[in-house]
Amino acid sequence: MPLPKENLYTIEDIYALPEGTRAELIDGRIYYMAPPARKHQDIAGTLYRKIADYIDSKHGSCKTYIAPFAVFLNENDNNYVEPDISVICDRNKLNDKGCAGAPDWIIEVVSPGSRRMDYFTKLFIYRTAGVREYWIVDPDKSRIIVYSFESEDTWEYSFTDSVQSGIYSDFSIDFGNLNI
């Protein structure tokens, strides 16, 4: 007896969800997202400000976005994510709906409900989509994991460390001084 066929969804299904429903689409599967906790928002907002302020101070061409911001990782219509922070350096990827293609740098702040997604599912999809750098910021473990997909290196830091960006050689974030 054959197994029942799994329903696969598209970006059209994401846009058809009721107003205010947060969800991501990965390989045709919808993953609903709970509202982030205050600590999650404090961390994401602080990191966004540090990165955006740095880029602005250098008159850089990259753009920084905080969730909810639509990222269409592939040309197909079965992958749609809303990373906590996205840095896009190729402005040709930006359109009225969001980012069409892989951002250069993505940061995800782990929530209890997103742990498996951030550490495994998104790690794989971001790597295969062409993201250059991926940070997993885990408040419960006071840990930051940095993946450089270009060099295939991985580093682990604590919330007392200064973390160097791979995208910008003269930029780091001192987690010990973030007051989060």
PDB file of C-alpha atoms in Angstrom:
ATOM      1  CA  MET A   1       0.000   0.000   0.000  1.00  0.00           C
ATOM      2  CA  PRO A   2       1.499   3.379  -0.986  1.00  0.00           C
ATOM      3  CA  LEU A   3       2.110   6.073   1.582  1.00  0.00           C
ATOM      4  CA  PRO A   4      -0.201   9.085   1.444  1.00  0.00           C
ATOM      5  CA  LYS A   5       1.180  11.925  -0.653  1.00  0.00           C
ATOM      6  CA  GLU A   6       2.530  14.815   1.391  1.00  0.00           C
ATOM      7  CA  ASN A   7       1.084  18.258   0.695  1.00  0.00           C
ATOM      8  CA  LEU A   8       3.711  20.646  -0.603  1.00  0.00           C
ATOM      9  CA  TYR A   9       3.076  24.365  -0.465  1.00  0.00           C
ATOM     10  CA  THR A  10       4.309  27.401  -2.393  1.00  0.00           C
ATOM     11  CA  ILE A  11       4.927  31.058  -1.645  1.00  0.00           C
ATOM     12  CA  GLU A  12       1.398  31.713  -2.870  1.00  0.00           C
ATOM     13  CA  ASP A  13       0.147  29.672   0.113  1.00  0.00           C
ATOM     14  CA  ILE A  14       2.265  31.774   2.504  1.00  0.00           C
ATOM     15  CA  TYR A  15       0.723  34.980   1.144  1.00  0.00           C
ATOM     16  CA  ALA A  16      -2.763  33.435   1.497  1.00  0.00           C
ATOM     17  CA  LEU A  17      -2.343  32.917   5.262  1.00  0.00           C
ATOM     18  CA  PRO A  18      -4.499  35.107   7.517  1.00  0.00           C
ATOM     19  CA  GLU A  19      -3.110  38.574   8.258  1.00  0.00           C
ATOM     20  CA  GLY A  20      -0.570  38.478  11.081  1.00  0.00           C
ATOM     21  CA  THR A  21       0.248  34.780  10.738  1.00  0.00           C
ATOM     22  CA  ARG A  22       4.022  34.323  10.747  1.00  0.00           C
ATOM     23  CA  ALA A  23       5.330  31.339   8.856  1.00  0.00           C
ATOM     24  CA  GLU A  24       8.260  30.235   6.743  1.00  0.00           C
ATOM     25  CA  LEU A  25       8.314  27.877   3.800  1.00  0.00           C
ATOM     26  CA  ILE A  26      11.202  25.437   3.447  1.00  0.00           C
ATOM     27  CA  ASP A  27      11.241  22.846   0.691  1.00  0.00           C
ATOM     28  CA  GLY A  28       7.484  23.170   0.303  1.00  0.00           C
ATOM     29  CA  ARG A  29       6.680  22.710   4.004  1.00  0.00           C
ATOM     30  CA  ILE A  30       5.115  25.451   6.093  1.00  0.00           C
ATOM     31  CA  TYR A  31       6.655  26.135   9.512  1.00  0.00           C
ATOM     32  CA  TYR A  32       4.589  28.410  11.747  1.00  0.00           C
ATOM     33  CA  MET A  33       6.442  30.795  14.050  1.00  0.00           C
ATOM     34  CA  ALA A  34       5.467  31.915  17.518  1.00  0.00           C
ATOM     35  CA  PRO A  35       5.871  35.584  18.400  1.00  0.00           C
ATOM     36  CA  PRO A  36       9.401  36.261  19.657  1.00  0.00           C
ATOM     37  CA  ALA A  37      10.059  36.876  23.346  1.00  0.00           C
ATOM     38  CA  ARG A  38      11.262  40.255  24.594  1.00  0.00           C
ATOM     39  CA  LYS A  39      14.856  39.023  25.109  1.00  0.00           C
ATOM     40  CA  HIS A  40      14.908  37.726  21.530  1.00  0.00           C
ATOM     41  CA  GLN A  41      13.804  41.143  20.277  1.00  0.00           C
ATOM     42  CA  ASP A  42      16.349  42.945  22.478  1.00  0.00           C
ATOM     43  CA  ILE A  43      19.177  40.870  21.023  1.00  0.00           C
ATOM     44  CA  ALA A  44      17.996  41.078  17.402  1.00  0.00           C
ATOM     45  CA  GLY A  45      17.365  44.826  17.637  1.00  0.00           C
ATOM     46  CA  THR A  46      20.744  45.528  19.237  1.00  0.00           C
ATOM     47  CA  LEU A  47      22.628  43.450  16.653  1.00  0.00           C
ATOM     48  CA  TYR A  48      20.689  45.078  13.807  1.00  0.00           C
ATOM     49  CA  ARG A  49      21.581  48.564  15.078  1.00  0.00           C
ATOM     50  CA  LYS A  50      25.286  47.685  15.469  1.00  0.00           C
ATOM     51  CA  ILE A  51      25.506  46.274  11.946  1.00  0.00           C
ATOM     52  CA  ALA A  52      23.428  48.974  10.249  1.00  0.00           C
ATOM     53  CA  ASP A  53      25.321  51.748  12.074  1.00  0.00           C
ATOM     54  CA  TYR A  54      28.650  50.246  11.001  1.00  0.00           C
ATOM     55  CA  ILE A  55      27.565  49.999   7.345  1.00  0.00           C
ATOM     56  CA  ASP A  56      26.211  53.555   7.413  1.00  0.00           C
ATOM     57  CA  SER A  57      29.412  54.898   9.007  1.00  0.00           C
ATOM     58  CA  LYS A  58      31.450  53.376   6.159  1.00  0.00           C
ATOM     59  CA  HIS A  59      28.990  54.584   3.505  1.00  0.00           C
ATOM     60  CA  GLY A  60      28.651  50.925   2.537  1.00  0.00           C
ATOM     61  CA  SER A  61      26.414  49.646  -0.211  1.00  0.00           C
ATOM     62  CA  CYS A  62      25.028  46.697   1.779  1.00  0.00           C
ATOM     63  CA  LYS A  63      21.541  46.904   3.275  1.00  0.00           C
ATOM     64  CA  THR A  64      20.529  45.458   6.649  1.00  0.00           C
ATOM     65  CA  TYR A  65      17.004  44.239   7.431  1.00  0.00           C
ATOM     66  CA  ILE A  66      15.358  42.891  10.569  1.00  0.00           C
ATOM     67  CA  ALA A  67      12.476  40.389  10.626  1.00  0.00           C
ATOM     68  CA  PRO A  68       9.891  40.285   9.367  1.00  0.00           C
ATOM     69  CA  PHE A  69      11.657  40.660   6.032  1.00  0.00           C
ATOM     70  CA  ALA A  70      10.936  38.275   3.151  1.00  0.00           C
ATOM     71  CA  VAL A  71      13.842  36.292   1.726  1.00  0.00           C
ATOM     72  CA  PHE A  72      13.180  34.118  -1.317  1.00  0.00           C
ATOM     73  CA  LEU A  73      16.278  31.927  -1.240  1.00  0.00           C
ATOM     74  CA  ASN A  74      15.901  30.234  -4.600  1.00  0.00           C
ATOM     75  CA  GLU A  75      14.275  30.887  -7.929  1.00  0.00           C
ATOM     76  CA  ASN A  76      11.685  28.215  -7.155  1.00  0.00           C
ATOM     77  CA  ASP A  77       8.553  29.047  -5.205  1.00  0.00           C
ATOM     78  CA  ASN A  78       8.925  26.602  -2.319  1.00  0.00           C
ATOM     79  CA  ASN A  79      11.398  28.473  -0.086  1.00  0.00           C
ATOM     80  CA  TYR A  80      10.547  31.629   1.850  1.00  0.00           C
ATOM     81  CA  VAL A  81      12.227  32.596   5.133  1.00  0.00           C
ATOM     82  CA  GLU A  82      12.268  35.584   7.487  1.00  0.00           C
ATOM     83  CA  PRO A  83      15.724  35.631   9.098  1.00  0.00           C
ATOM     84  CA  ASP A  84      16.071  37.726  12.237  1.00  0.00           C
ATOM     85  CA  ILE A  85      18.757  39.808  10.486  1.00  0.00           C
ATOM     86  CA  SER A  86      19.685  39.826   6.799  1.00  0.00           C
ATOM     87  CA  VAL A  87      22.572  41.718   5.216  1.00  0.00           C
ATOM     88  CA  ILE A  88      22.350  42.014   1.423  1.00  0.00           C
ATOM     89  CA  CYS A  89      25.268  43.481  -0.518  1.00  0.00           C
ATOM     90  CA  ASP A  90      23.953  42.918  -4.047  1.00  0.00           C
ATOM     91  CA  ARG A  91      21.205  45.516  -4.359  1.00  0.00           C
ATOM     92  CA  ASN A  92      19.970  43.816  -7.536  1.00  0.00           C
ATOM     93  CA  LYS A  93      18.527  41.103  -5.255  1.00  0.00           C
ATOM     94  CA  LEU A  94      16.235  43.622  -3.560  1.00  0.00           C
ATOM     95  CA  ASN A  95      12.713  44.216  -4.820  1.00  0.00           C
ATOM     96  CA  ASP A  96       9.414  45.464  -3.389  1.00  0.00           C
ATOM     97  CA  LYS A  97       8.694  42.086  -1.777  1.00  0.00           C
ATOM     98  CA  GLY A  98      12.107  41.588  -0.125  1.00  0.00           C
ATOM     99  CA  CYS A  99      15.254  39.763  -1.204  1.00  0.00           C
ATOM    100  CA  ALA A 100      15.292  37.483  -4.267  1.00  0.00           C
ATOM    101  CA  GLY A 101      18.307  35.267  -3.613  1.00  0.00           C
ATOM    102  CA  ALA A 102      20.651  34.536  -0.749  1.00  0.00           C
ATOM    103  CA  PRO A 103      21.688  37.371   1.581  1.00  0.00           C
ATOM    104  CA  ASP A 104      25.409  37.666   2.234  1.00  0.00           C
ATOM    105  CA  TRP A 105      25.041  37.418   6.009  1.00  0.00           C
ATOM    106  CA  ILE A 106      22.199  36.009   8.097  1.00  0.00           C
ATOM    107  CA  ILE A 107      21.803  36.039  11.868  1.00  0.00           C
ATOM    108  CA  GLU A 108      19.202  33.918  13.640  1.00  0.00           C
ATOM    109  CA  VAL A 109      18.470  34.418  17.346  1.00  0.00           C
ATOM    110  CA  VAL A 110      17.392  31.068  18.777  1.00  0.00           C
ATOM    111  CA  SER A 111      14.032  30.808  20.526  1.00  0.00           C
ATOM    112  CA  PRO A 112      12.867  27.665  22.354  1.00  0.00           C
ATOM    113  CA  GLY A 113      10.572  26.830  19.434  1.00  0.00           C
ATOM    114  CA  SER A 114      13.167  27.522  16.720  1.00  0.00           C
ATOM    115  CA  ARG A 115      16.185  25.605  18.088  1.00  0.00           C
ATOM    116  CA  ARG A 116      16.022  22.621  15.715  1.00  0.00           C
ATOM    117  CA  MET A 117      15.124  24.858  12.773  1.00  0.00           C
ATOM    118  CA  ASP A 118      18.025  27.296  13.338  1.00  0.00           C
ATOM    119  CA  TYR A 119      20.686  24.692  14.112  1.00  0.00           C
ATOM    120  CA  PHE A 120      19.825  22.139  11.418  1.00  0.00           C
ATOM    121  CA  THR A 121      17.208  22.988   8.806  1.00  0.00           C
ATOM    122  CA  LYS A 122      18.268  26.594   8.214  1.00  0.00           C
ATOM    123  CA  LEU A 123      21.965  25.775   8.474  1.00  0.00           C
ATOM    124  CA  PHE A 124      21.558  23.389   5.540  1.00  0.00           C
ATOM    125  CA  ILE A 125      19.286  25.585   3.424  1.00  0.00           C
ATOM    126  CA  TYR A 126      21.371  28.732   3.960  1.00  0.00           C
ATOM    127  CA  ARG A 127      24.566  26.905   3.017  1.00  0.00           C
ATOM    128  CA  THR A 128      23.080  25.424  -0.154  1.00  0.00           C
ATOM    129  CA  ALA A 129      21.407  28.723  -1.169  1.00  0.00           C
ATOM    130  CA  GLY A 130      24.722  30.615  -1.203  1.00  0.00           C
ATOM    131  CA  VAL A 131      24.662  32.612   2.054  1.00  0.00           C
ATOM    132  CA  ARG A 132      28.261  33.638   2.795  1.00  0.00           C
ATOM    133  CA  GLU A 133      28.066  33.861   6.593  1.00  0.00           C
ATOM    134  CA  TYR A 134      25.547  32.556   9.154  1.00  0.00           C
ATOM    135  CA  TRP A 135      25.475  33.358  12.869  1.00  0.00           C
ATOM    136  CA  ILE A 136      23.375  31.411  15.352  1.00  0.00           C
ATOM    137  CA  VAL A 137      22.931  33.483  18.519  1.00  0.00           C
ATOM    138  CA  ASP A 138      21.634  31.273  21.345  1.00  0.00           C
ATOM    139  CA  PRO A 139      20.623  33.247  24.477  1.00  0.00           C
ATOM    140  CA  ASP A 140      19.783  30.116  26.513  1.00  0.00           C
ATOM    141  CA  LYS A 141      23.292  28.745  25.997  1.00  0.00           C
ATOM    142  CA  SER A 142      25.017  32.172  25.942  1.00  0.00           C
ATOM    143  CA  ARG A 143      26.658  31.045  22.717  1.00  0.00           C
ATOM    144  CA  ILE A 144      27.257  32.362  19.222  1.00  0.00           C
ATOM    145  CA  ILE A 145      28.184  29.972  16.420  1.00  0.00           C
ATOM    146  CA  VAL A 146      29.615  31.540  13.278  1.00  0.00           C
ATOM    147  CA  TYR A 147      29.635  29.628  10.000  1.00  0.00           C
ATOM    148  CA  SER A 148      31.682  30.921   7.101  1.00  0.00           C
ATOM    149  CA  PHE A 149      30.337  28.996   4.142  1.00  0.00           C
ATOM    150  CA  GLU A 150      33.002  30.485   1.863  1.00  0.00           C
ATOM    151  CA  SER A 151      35.946  29.123   3.851  1.00  0.00           C
ATOM    152  CA  GLU A 152      33.948  26.272   5.431  1.00  0.00           C
ATOM    153  CA  ASP A 153      35.145  27.351   8.886  1.00  0.00           C
ATOM    154  CA  THR A 154      33.092  27.348  12.074  1.00  0.00           C
ATOM    155  CA  TRP A 155      33.795  29.248  15.298  1.00  0.00           C
ATOM    156  CA  GLU A 156      32.056  29.177  18.655  1.00  0.00           C
ATOM    157  CA  TYR A 157      31.944  32.144  21.032  1.00  0.00           C
ATOM    158  CA  SER A 158      30.343  33.000  24.354  1.00  0.00           C
ATOM    159  CA  PHE A 159      28.342  36.086  25.328  1.00  0.00           C
ATOM    160  CA  THR A 160      31.536  37.537  26.865  1.00  0.00           C
ATOM    161  CA  ASP A 161      33.493  37.449  23.580  1.00  0.00           C
ATOM    162  CA  SER A 162      33.989  39.870  20.739  1.00  0.00           C
ATOM    163  CA  VAL A 163      32.824  38.218  17.507  1.00  0.00           C
ATOM    164  CA  GLN A 164      34.536  39.140  14.239  1.00  0.00           C
ATOM    165  CA  SER A 165      32.472  39.456  11.086  1.00  0.00           C
ATOM    166  CA  GLY A 166      33.762  37.542   8.081  1.00  0.00           C
ATOM    167  CA  ILE A 167      32.010  39.894   5.677  1.00  0.00           C
ATOM    168  CA  TYR A 168      33.750  42.991   7.104  1.00  0.00           C
ATOM    169  CA  SER A 169      37.364  42.552   8.230  1.00  0.00           C
ATOM    170  CA  ASP A 170      37.287  45.669  10.418  1.00  0.00           C
ATOM    171  CA  PHE A 171      33.982  44.963  12.191  1.00  0.00           C
ATOM    172  CA  SER A 172      33.256  42.917  15.281  1.00  0.00           C
ATOM    173  CA  ILE A 173      30.518  42.861  17.900  1.00  0.00           C
ATOM    174  CA  ASP A 174      31.535  42.767  21.553  1.00  0.00           C
ATOM    175  CA  PHE A 175      28.794  40.651  23.105  1.00  0.00           C
ATOM    176  CA  GLY A 176      30.168  41.365  26.583  1.00  0.00           C
ATOM    177  CA  ASN A 177      29.215  45.035  26.204  1.00  0.00           C
ATOM    178  CA  LEU A 178      25.787  44.702  24.581  1.00  0.00           C
ATOM    179  CA  ASN A 179      23.724  45.106  27.789  1.00  0.00           C
ATOM    180  CA  ILE A 180      21.233  42.450  26.777  1.00  0.00           C
TER     181      ILE A 180
END
